[in-house]
Amino acid sequence: MFLLILILIGMLSACGMVSQVPVGKVAVAVPCKEQEPERPNMPTEALKARGCPSGECVDELLQASIAENLRREGFEGRLVTALRACIAPITP
């Protein structure tokens, strides 16, 4: 009888133990569904297409270069926004 009580106590103490299950994180590739921003027309390309001689259009070239810098900065901002949307972690 004493042996039976010891066995029951041993079995009950085993019920209180919790087995640890290892948890691992697995990176899963998810395709990016963000639209690629359209590249704007650059003003200096229009000057090249028009065939402006190099010495005659200095003022136009300067204005076109400044405008192109502003357009390019805006385009780069849209690219960075699209990239951040693609690499942002997905929260479950």
PDB file of N, CA and C in Angstrom:
ATOM      1  N   MET A   1       0.814  -1.184   0.000  1.00  0.00           N
ATOM      2  CA  MET A   1       0.000   0.000   0.000  1.00  0.00           C
ATOM      3  C   MET A   1       0.861   1.253   0.000  1.00  0.00           C
ATOM      4  N   PHE A   2       1.941   1.197   0.818  1.00  0.00           N
ATOM      5  CA  PHE A   2       2.841   2.334   0.889  1.00  0.00           C
ATOM      6  C   PHE A   2       3.495   2.588  -0.466  1.00  0.00           C
ATOM      7  N   LEU A   3       3.828   1.522  -1.163  1.00  0.00           N
ATOM      8  CA  LEU A   3       4.437   1.643  -2.492  1.00  0.00           C
ATOM      9  C   LEU A   3       3.462   2.271  -3.469  1.00  0.00           C
ATOM     10  N   LEU A   4       2.208   1.919  -3.380  1.00  0.00           N
ATOM     11  CA  LEU A   4       1.181   2.493  -4.254  1.00  0.00           C
ATOM     12  C   LEU A   4       1.028   3.985  -4.008  1.00  0.00           C
ATOM     13  N   ILE A   5       1.086   4.411  -2.769  1.00  0.00           N
ATOM     14  CA  ILE A   5       0.980   5.840  -2.432  1.00  0.00           C
ATOM     15  C   ILE A   5       2.187   6.598  -2.983  1.00  0.00           C
ATOM     16  N   LEU A   6       3.370   6.020  -2.872  1.00  0.00           N
ATOM     17  CA  LEU A   6       4.570   6.661  -3.419  1.00  0.00           C
ATOM     18  C   LEU A   6       4.481   6.799  -4.940  1.00  0.00           C
ATOM     19  N   ILE A   7       3.970   5.796  -5.591  1.00  0.00           N
ATOM     20  CA  ILE A   7       3.820   5.849  -7.053  1.00  0.00           C
ATOM     21  C   ILE A   7       2.826   6.932  -7.441  1.00  0.00           C
ATOM     22  N   LEU A   8       1.692   7.016  -6.716  1.00  0.00           N
ATOM     23  CA  LEU A   8       0.692   8.049  -7.003  1.00  0.00           C
ATOM     24  C   LEU A   8       1.251   9.449  -6.757  1.00  0.00           C
ATOM     25  N   ILE A   9       2.004   9.618  -5.685  1.00  0.00           N
ATOM     26  CA  ILE A   9       2.614  10.924  -5.407  1.00  0.00           C
ATOM     27  C   ILE A   9       3.620  11.278  -6.505  1.00  0.00           C
ATOM     28  N   GLY A  10       4.370  10.323  -6.937  1.00  0.00           N
ATOM     29  CA  GLY A  10       5.333  10.555  -8.025  1.00  0.00           C
ATOM     30  C   GLY A  10       4.642  10.933  -9.325  1.00  0.00           C
ATOM     31  N   MET A  11       3.518  10.285  -9.605  1.00  0.00           N
ATOM     32  CA  MET A  11       2.777  10.596 -10.830  1.00  0.00           C
ATOM     33  C   MET A  11       2.150  11.983 -10.750  1.00  0.00           C
ATOM     34  N   LEU A  12       1.639  12.343  -9.572  1.00  0.00           N
ATOM     35  CA  LEU A  12       1.037  13.666  -9.407  1.00  0.00           C
ATOM     36  C   LEU A  12       2.084  14.772  -9.502  1.00  0.00           C
ATOM     37  N   SER A  13       3.271  14.525  -8.994  1.00  0.00           N
ATOM     38  CA  SER A  13       4.314  15.552  -9.082  1.00  0.00           C
ATOM     39  C   SER A  13       4.773  15.737 -10.529  1.00  0.00           C
ATOM     40  N   ALA A  14       4.688  14.705 -11.314  1.00  0.00           N
ATOM     41  CA  ALA A  14       5.051  14.817 -12.732  1.00  0.00           C
ATOM     42  C   ALA A  14       4.022  15.630 -13.499  1.00  0.00           C
ATOM     43  N   CYS A  15       2.782  15.659 -13.027  1.00  0.00           N
ATOM     44  CA  CYS A  15       1.744  16.447 -13.697  1.00  0.00           C
ATOM     45  C   CYS A  15       1.996  17.940 -13.556  1.00  0.00           C
ATOM     46  N   GLY A  16       2.678  18.350 -12.524  1.00  0.00           N
ATOM     47  CA  GLY A  16       2.947  19.767 -12.307  1.00  0.00           C
ATOM     48  C   GLY A  16       4.075  20.299 -13.170  1.00  0.00           C
ATOM     49  N   MET A  17       4.834  19.446 -13.790  1.00  0.00           N
ATOM     50  CA  MET A  17       5.952  19.882 -14.631  1.00  0.00           C
ATOM     51  C   MET A  17       5.429  20.250 -16.019  1.00  0.00           C
ATOM     52  N   VAL A  18       5.905  21.363 -16.509  1.00  0.00           N
ATOM     53  CA  VAL A  18       5.499  21.823 -17.835  1.00  0.00           C
ATOM     54  C   VAL A  18       6.685  21.656 -18.774  1.00  0.00           C
ATOM     55  N   SER A  19       6.446  21.007 -19.859  1.00  0.00           N
ATOM     56  CA  SER A  19       7.529  20.836 -20.821  1.00  0.00           C
ATOM     57  C   SER A  19       7.670  22.113 -21.654  1.00  0.00           C
ATOM     58  N   GLN A  20       8.891  22.530 -21.875  1.00  0.00           N
ATOM     59  CA  GLN A  20       9.171  23.743 -22.645  1.00  0.00           C
ATOM     60  C   GLN A  20       9.254  23.389 -24.130  1.00  0.00           C
ATOM     61  N   VAL A  21       8.488  24.120 -24.919  1.00  0.00           N
ATOM     62  CA  VAL A  21       8.509  23.919 -26.363  1.00  0.00           C
ATOM     63  C   VAL A  21       9.359  25.029 -26.965  1.00  0.00           C
ATOM     64  N   PRO A  22      10.393  24.676 -27.704  1.00  0.00           N
ATOM     65  CA  PRO A  22      11.226  25.730 -28.295  1.00  0.00           C
ATOM     66  C   PRO A  22      10.446  26.501 -29.366  1.00  0.00           C
ATOM     67  N   VAL A  23      10.553  27.827 -29.294  1.00  0.00           N
ATOM     68  CA  VAL A  23       9.872  28.691 -30.251  1.00  0.00           C
ATOM     69  C   VAL A  23      10.937  29.342 -31.116  1.00  0.00           C
ATOM     70  N   GLY A  24      10.803  29.196 -32.400  1.00  0.00           N
ATOM     71  CA  GLY A  24      11.759  29.803 -33.320  1.00  0.00           C
ATOM     72  C   GLY A  24      11.062  30.700 -34.317  1.00  0.00           C
ATOM     73  N   LYS A  25      11.750  31.749 -34.715  1.00  0.00           N
ATOM     74  CA  LYS A  25      11.205  32.659 -35.714  1.00  0.00           C
ATOM     75  C   LYS A  25      11.788  32.292 -37.071  1.00  0.00           C
ATOM     76  N   VAL A  26      10.917  32.225 -38.042  1.00  0.00           N
ATOM     77  CA  VAL A  26      11.333  31.883 -39.390  1.00  0.00           C
ATOM     78  C   VAL A  26      10.959  33.037 -40.306  1.00  0.00           C
ATOM     79  N   ALA A  27      11.937  33.565 -41.017  1.00  0.00           N
ATOM     80  CA  ALA A  27      11.670  34.656 -41.951  1.00  0.00           C
ATOM     81  C   ALA A  27      11.047  34.080 -43.220  1.00  0.00           C
ATOM     82  N   VAL A  28       9.931  34.663 -43.616  1.00  0.00           N
ATOM     83  CA  VAL A  28       9.222  34.203 -44.806  1.00  0.00           C
ATOM     84  C   VAL A  28       9.195  35.352 -45.807  1.00  0.00           C
ATOM     85  N   ALA A  29       9.610  35.077 -47.009  1.00  0.00           N
ATOM     86  CA  ALA A  29       9.607  36.110 -48.043  1.00  0.00           C
ATOM     87  C   ALA A  29       8.178  36.391 -48.497  1.00  0.00           C
ATOM     88  N   VAL A  30       7.826  37.663 -48.491  1.00  0.00           N
ATOM     89  CA  VAL A  30       6.498  38.094 -48.915  1.00  0.00           C
ATOM     90  C   VAL A  30       6.685  39.054 -50.078  1.00  0.00           C
ATOM     91  N   PRO A  31       6.000  38.833 -51.191  1.00  0.00           N
ATOM     92  CA  PRO A  31       6.184  39.743 -52.321  1.00  0.00           C
ATOM     93  C   PRO A  31       5.666  41.140 -51.998  1.00  0.00           C
ATOM     94  N   CYS A  32       6.371  42.131 -52.497  1.00  0.00           N
ATOM     95  CA  CYS A  32       5.974  43.523 -52.279  1.00  0.00           C
ATOM     96  C   CYS A  32       4.898  43.889 -53.292  1.00  0.00           C
ATOM     97  N   LYS A  33       3.811  44.459 -52.809  1.00  0.00           N
ATOM     98  CA  LYS A  33       2.706  44.822 -53.692  1.00  0.00           C
ATOM     99  C   LYS A  33       2.609  46.330 -53.877  1.00  0.00           C
ATOM    100  N   GLU A  34       3.668  47.028 -53.519  1.00  0.00           N
ATOM    101  CA  GLU A  34       3.695  48.486 -53.655  1.00  0.00           C
ATOM    102  C   GLU A  34       3.973  48.843 -55.115  1.00  0.00           C
ATOM    103  N   GLN A  35       3.238  49.831 -55.622  1.00  0.00           N
ATOM    104  CA  GLN A  35       3.427  50.263 -57.005  1.00  0.00           C
ATOM    105  C   GLN A  35       4.732  51.044 -57.131  1.00  0.00           C
ATOM    106  N   GLU A  36       5.455  50.776 -58.212  1.00  0.00           N
ATOM    107  CA  GLU A  36       6.676  51.534 -58.478  1.00  0.00           C
ATOM    108  C   GLU A  36       6.289  52.907 -59.007  1.00  0.00           C
ATOM    109  N   PRO A  37       6.809  53.979 -58.395  1.00  0.00           N
ATOM    110  CA  PRO A  37       6.440  55.310 -58.870  1.00  0.00           C
ATOM    111  C   PRO A  37       6.973  55.559 -60.274  1.00  0.00           C
ATOM    112  N   GLU A  38       6.187  56.261 -61.050  1.00  0.00           N
ATOM    113  CA  GLU A  38       6.569  56.547 -62.430  1.00  0.00           C
ATOM    114  C   GLU A  38       7.638  57.627 -62.450  1.00  0.00           C
ATOM    115  N   ARG A  39       8.659  57.419 -63.270  1.00  0.00           N
ATOM    116  CA  ARG A  39       9.752  58.387 -63.375  1.00  0.00           C
ATOM    117  C   ARG A  39       9.249  59.618 -64.123  1.00  0.00           C
ATOM    118  N   PRO A  40       9.471  60.808 -63.561  1.00  0.00           N
ATOM    119  CA  PRO A  40       8.994  62.019 -64.236  1.00  0.00           C
ATOM    120  C   PRO A  40       9.888  62.393 -65.411  1.00  0.00           C
ATOM    121  N   ASN A  41       9.331  63.157 -66.331  1.00  0.00           N
ATOM    122  CA  ASN A  41      10.132  63.682 -67.434  1.00  0.00           C
ATOM    123  C   ASN A  41      11.059  64.750 -66.884  1.00  0.00           C
ATOM    124  N   MET A  42      12.322  64.668 -67.249  1.00  0.00           N
ATOM    125  CA  MET A  42      13.307  65.616 -66.742  1.00  0.00           C
ATOM    126  C   MET A  42      13.495  66.764 -67.736  1.00  0.00           C
ATOM    127  N   PRO A  43      13.525  67.996 -67.241  1.00  0.00           N
ATOM    128  CA  PRO A  43      13.628  69.159 -68.125  1.00  0.00           C
ATOM    129  C   PRO A  43      14.903  69.195 -68.964  1.00  0.00           C
ATOM    130  N   THR A  44      16.020  68.705 -68.437  1.00  0.00           N
ATOM    131  CA  THR A  44      17.253  68.744 -69.235  1.00  0.00           C
ATOM    132  C   THR A  44      17.175  67.774 -70.409  1.00  0.00           C
ATOM    133  N   GLU A  45      16.404  66.704 -70.260  1.00  0.00           N
ATOM    134  CA  GLU A  45      16.233  65.780 -71.385  1.00  0.00           C
ATOM    135  C   GLU A  45      15.474  66.456 -72.515  1.00  0.00           C
ATOM    136  N   ALA A  46      14.533  67.340 -72.168  1.00  0.00           N
ATOM    137  CA  ALA A  46      13.800  68.075 -73.201  1.00  0.00           C
ATOM    138  C   ALA A  46      14.735  69.018 -73.949  1.00  0.00           C
ATOM    139  N   LEU A  47      15.694  69.615 -73.244  1.00  0.00           N
ATOM    140  CA  LEU A  47      16.666  70.482 -73.923  1.00  0.00           C
ATOM    141  C   LEU A  47      17.547  69.676 -74.868  1.00  0.00           C
ATOM    142  N   LYS A  48      17.942  68.486 -74.446  1.00  0.00           N
ATOM    143  CA  LYS A  48      18.763  67.635 -75.311  1.00  0.00           C
ATOM    144  C   LYS A  48      17.984  67.230 -76.552  1.00  0.00           C
ATOM    145  N   ALA A  49      16.707  66.901 -76.360  1.00  0.00           N
ATOM    146  CA  ALA A  49      15.885  66.479 -77.496  1.00  0.00           C
ATOM    147  C   ALA A  49      15.657  67.636 -78.458  1.00  0.00           C
ATOM    148  N   ARG A  50      15.581  68.844 -77.933  1.00  0.00           N
ATOM    149  CA  ARG A  50      15.363  70.017 -78.771  1.00  0.00           C
ATOM    150  C   ARG A  50      16.614  70.364 -79.560  1.00  0.00           C
ATOM    151  N   GLY A  51      17.756  69.917 -79.100  1.00  0.00           N
ATOM    152  CA  GLY A  51      18.997  70.175 -79.821  1.00  0.00           C
ATOM    153  C   GLY A  51      19.529  71.567 -79.581  1.00  0.00           C
ATOM    154  N   CYS A  52      19.429  72.034 -78.373  1.00  0.00           N
ATOM    155  CA  CYS A  52      19.900  73.369 -78.023  1.00  0.00           C
ATOM    156  C   CYS A  52      21.427  73.384 -78.092  1.00  0.00           C
ATOM    157  N   PRO A  53      22.008  74.304 -78.859  1.00  0.00           N
ATOM    158  CA  PRO A  53      23.482  74.388 -78.911  1.00  0.00           C
ATOM    159  C   PRO A  53      24.047  74.691 -77.527  1.00  0.00           C
ATOM    160  N   SER A  54      25.225  74.214 -77.263  1.00  0.00           N
ATOM    161  CA  SER A  54      25.770  74.255 -75.912  1.00  0.00           C
ATOM    162  C   SER A  54      25.975  75.661 -75.368  1.00  0.00           C
ATOM    163  N   GLY A  55      26.394  76.616 -76.141  1.00  0.00           N
ATOM    164  CA  GLY A  55      26.686  77.944 -75.629  1.00  0.00           C
ATOM    165  C   GLY A  55      25.502  78.884 -75.621  1.00  0.00           C
ATOM    166  N   GLU A  56      24.453  78.586 -76.352  1.00  0.00           N
ATOM    167  CA  GLU A  56      23.351  79.533 -76.514  1.00  0.00           C
ATOM    168  C   GLU A  56      22.276  79.416 -75.435  1.00  0.00           C
ATOM    169  N   CYS A  57      22.129  78.299 -74.797  1.00  0.00           N
ATOM    170  CA  CYS A  57      21.009  78.053 -73.875  1.00  0.00           C
ATOM    171  C   CYS A  57      21.463  77.928 -72.425  1.00  0.00           C
ATOM    172  N   VAL A  58      22.431  78.721 -72.022  1.00  0.00           N
ATOM    173  CA  VAL A  58      22.963  78.594 -70.666  1.00  0.00           C
ATOM    174  C   VAL A  58      21.888  78.907 -69.631  1.00  0.00           C
ATOM    175  N   ASP A  59      21.119  79.969 -69.849  1.00  0.00           N
ATOM    176  CA  ASP A  59      20.066  80.329 -68.894  1.00  0.00           C
ATOM    177  C   ASP A  59      18.992  79.246 -68.815  1.00  0.00           C
ATOM    178  N   GLU A  60      18.593  78.738 -69.980  1.00  0.00           N
ATOM    179  CA  GLU A  60      17.580  77.675 -69.996  1.00  0.00           C
ATOM    180  C   GLU A  60      18.109  76.409 -69.329  1.00  0.00           C
ATOM    181  N   LEU A  61      19.392  76.129 -69.566  1.00  0.00           N
ATOM    182  CA  LEU A  61      19.997  74.942 -68.957  1.00  0.00           C
ATOM    183  C   LEU A  61      20.037  75.080 -67.436  1.00  0.00           C
ATOM    184  N   LEU A  62      20.347  76.264 -66.931  1.00  0.00           N
ATOM    185  CA  LEU A  62      20.372  76.484 -65.490  1.00  0.00           C
ATOM    186  C   LEU A  62      18.977  76.316 -64.890  1.00  0.00           C
ATOM    187  N   GLN A  63      17.979  76.907 -65.518  1.00  0.00           N
ATOM    188  CA  GLN A  63      16.604  76.773 -65.024  1.00  0.00           C
ATOM    189  C   GLN A  63      16.147  75.316 -65.064  1.00  0.00           C
ATOM    190  N   ALA A  64      16.487  74.628 -66.163  1.00  0.00           N
ATOM    191  CA  ALA A  64      16.096  73.224 -66.294  1.00  0.00           C
ATOM    192  C   ALA A  64      16.802  72.356 -65.253  1.00  0.00           C
ATOM    193  N   SER A  65      18.057  72.682 -64.948  1.00  0.00           N
ATOM    194  CA  SER A  65      18.802  71.901 -63.950  1.00  0.00           C
ATOM    195  C   SER A  65      18.206  72.066 -62.557  1.00  0.00           C
ATOM    196  N   ILE A  66      17.822  73.295 -62.214  1.00  0.00           N
ATOM    197  CA  ILE A  66      17.204  73.532 -60.905  1.00  0.00           C
ATOM    198  C   ILE A  66      15.865  72.800 -60.811  1.00  0.00           C
ATOM    199  N   ALA A  67      15.067  72.899 -61.872  1.00  0.00           N
ATOM    200  CA  ALA A  67      13.772  72.208 -61.880  1.00  0.00           C
ATOM    201  C   ALA A  67      13.962  70.692 -61.813  1.00  0.00           C
ATOM    202  N   GLU A  68      14.996  70.199 -62.495  1.00  0.00           N
ATOM    203  CA  GLU A  68      15.251  68.756 -62.478  1.00  0.00           C
ATOM    204  C   GLU A  68      15.650  68.285 -61.081  1.00  0.00           C
ATOM    205  N   ASN A  69      16.441  69.076 -60.372  1.00  0.00           N
ATOM    206  CA  ASN A  69      16.814  68.705 -58.999  1.00  0.00           C
ATOM    207  C   ASN A  69      15.583  68.588 -58.115  1.00  0.00           C
ATOM    208  N   LEU A  70      14.660  69.532 -58.247  1.00  0.00           N
ATOM    209  CA  LEU A  70      13.435  69.476 -57.445  1.00  0.00           C
ATOM    210  C   LEU A  70      12.587  68.262 -57.805  1.00  0.00           C
ATOM    211  N   ARG A  71      12.468  67.986 -59.103  1.00  0.00           N
ATOM    212  CA  ARG A  71      11.689  66.807 -59.526  1.00  0.00           C
ATOM    213  C   ARG A  71      12.340  65.521 -59.054  1.00  0.00           C
ATOM    214  N   ARG A  72      13.670  65.476 -59.159  1.00  0.00           N
ATOM    215  CA  ARG A  72      14.384  64.260 -58.761  1.00  0.00           C
ATOM    216  C   ARG A  72      14.248  64.015 -57.261  1.00  0.00           C
ATOM    217  N   GLU A  73      14.303  65.075 -56.459  1.00  0.00           N
ATOM    218  CA  GLU A  73      14.122  64.921 -55.014  1.00  0.00           C
ATOM    219  C   GLU A  73      12.723  64.401 -54.686  1.00  0.00           C
ATOM    220  N   GLY A  74      11.719  64.905 -55.393  1.00  0.00           N
ATOM    221  CA  GLY A  74      10.360  64.404 -55.184  1.00  0.00           C
ATOM    222  C   GLY A  74      10.226  62.944 -55.582  1.00  0.00           C
ATOM    223  N   PHE A  75      10.861  62.578 -56.704  1.00  0.00           N
ATOM    224  CA  PHE A  75      10.831  61.198 -57.185  1.00  0.00           C
ATOM    225  C   PHE A  75      11.545  60.280 -56.194  1.00  0.00           C
ATOM    226  N   GLU A  76      12.699  60.721 -55.692  1.00  0.00           N
ATOM    227  CA  GLU A  76      13.430  59.912 -54.713  1.00  0.00           C
ATOM    228  C   GLU A  76      12.617  59.737 -53.434  1.00  0.00           C
ATOM    229  N   GLY A  77      11.887  60.774 -53.044  1.00  0.00           N
ATOM    230  CA  GLY A  77      11.025  60.654 -51.865  1.00  0.00           C
ATOM    231  C   GLY A  77       9.946  59.604 -52.058  1.00  0.00           C
ATOM    232  N   ARG A  78       9.352  59.563 -53.256  1.00  0.00           N
ATOM    233  CA  ARG A  78       8.328  58.542 -53.529  1.00  0.00           C
ATOM    234  C   ARG A  78       8.948  57.149 -53.569  1.00  0.00           C
ATOM    235  N   LEU A  79      10.185  57.035 -54.093  1.00  0.00           N
ATOM    236  CA  LEU A  79      10.869  55.737 -54.106  1.00  0.00           C
ATOM    237  C   LEU A  79      11.159  55.253 -52.684  1.00  0.00           C
ATOM    238  N   VAL A  80      11.624  56.159 -51.837  1.00  0.00           N
ATOM    239  CA  VAL A  80      11.925  55.787 -50.446  1.00  0.00           C
ATOM    240  C   VAL A  80      10.654  55.357 -49.725  1.00  0.00           C
ATOM    241  N   THR A  81       9.554  56.061 -49.977  1.00  0.00           N
ATOM    242  CA  THR A  81       8.278  55.695 -49.354  1.00  0.00           C
ATOM    243  C   THR A  81       7.841  54.301 -49.793  1.00  0.00           C
ATOM    244  N   ALA A  82       7.982  54.009 -51.090  1.00  0.00           N
ATOM    245  CA  ALA A  82       7.611  52.683 -51.596  1.00  0.00           C
ATOM    246  C   ALA A  82       8.511  51.603 -51.001  1.00  0.00           C
ATOM    247  N   LEU A  83       9.805  51.898 -50.888  1.00  0.00           N
ATOM    248  CA  LEU A  83      10.734  50.924 -50.318  1.00  0.00           C
ATOM    249  C   LEU A  83      10.415  50.655 -48.856  1.00  0.00           C
ATOM    250  N   ARG A  84      10.136  51.706 -48.097  1.00  0.00           N
ATOM    251  CA  ARG A  84       9.803  51.515 -46.682  1.00  0.00           C
ATOM    252  C   ARG A  84       8.525  50.707 -46.510  1.00  0.00           C
ATOM    253  N   ALA A  85       7.574  50.889 -47.416  1.00  0.00           N
ATOM    254  CA  ALA A  85       6.338  50.102 -47.335  1.00  0.00           C
ATOM    255  C   ALA A  85       6.625  48.630 -47.603  1.00  0.00           C
ATOM    256  N   CYS A  86       7.624  48.353 -48.444  1.00  0.00           N
ATOM    257  CA  CYS A  86       7.948  46.958 -48.764  1.00  0.00           C
ATOM    258  C   CYS A  86       8.749  46.270 -47.658  1.00  0.00           C
ATOM    259  N   ILE A  87       9.600  47.017 -46.976  1.00  0.00           N
ATOM    260  CA  ILE A  87      10.452  46.371 -45.979  1.00  0.00           C
ATOM    261  C   ILE A  87       9.906  46.496 -44.567  1.00  0.00           C
ATOM    262  N   ALA A  88       8.767  47.142 -44.408  1.00  0.00           N
ATOM    263  CA  ALA A  88       8.174  47.286 -43.072  1.00  0.00           C
ATOM    264  C   ALA A  88       7.759  45.913 -42.550  1.00  0.00           C
ATOM    265  N   PRO A  89       8.018  45.633 -41.281  1.00  0.00           N
ATOM    266  CA  PRO A  89       7.618  44.335 -40.735  1.00  0.00           C
ATOM    267  C   PRO A  89       6.100  44.197 -40.703  1.00  0.00           C
ATOM    268  N   ILE A  90       5.656  42.992 -40.941  1.00  0.00           N
ATOM    269  CA  ILE A  90       4.225  42.694 -40.930  1.00  0.00           C
ATOM    270  C   ILE A  90       3.845  42.288 -39.517  1.00  0.00           C
ATOM    271  N   THR A  91       2.908  42.998 -38.940  1.00  0.00           N
ATOM    272  CA  THR A  91       2.470  42.660 -37.588  1.00  0.00           C
ATOM    273  C   THR A  91       1.258  41.742 -37.668  1.00  0.00           C
ATOM    274  N   PRO A  92       1.311  40.638 -36.958  1.00  0.00           N
ATOM    275  CA  PRO A  92       0.185  39.696 -37.018  1.00  0.00           C
ATOM    276  C   PRO A  92      -1.032  40.209 -36.290  1.00  0.00           C
TER     277      PRO A  92
END
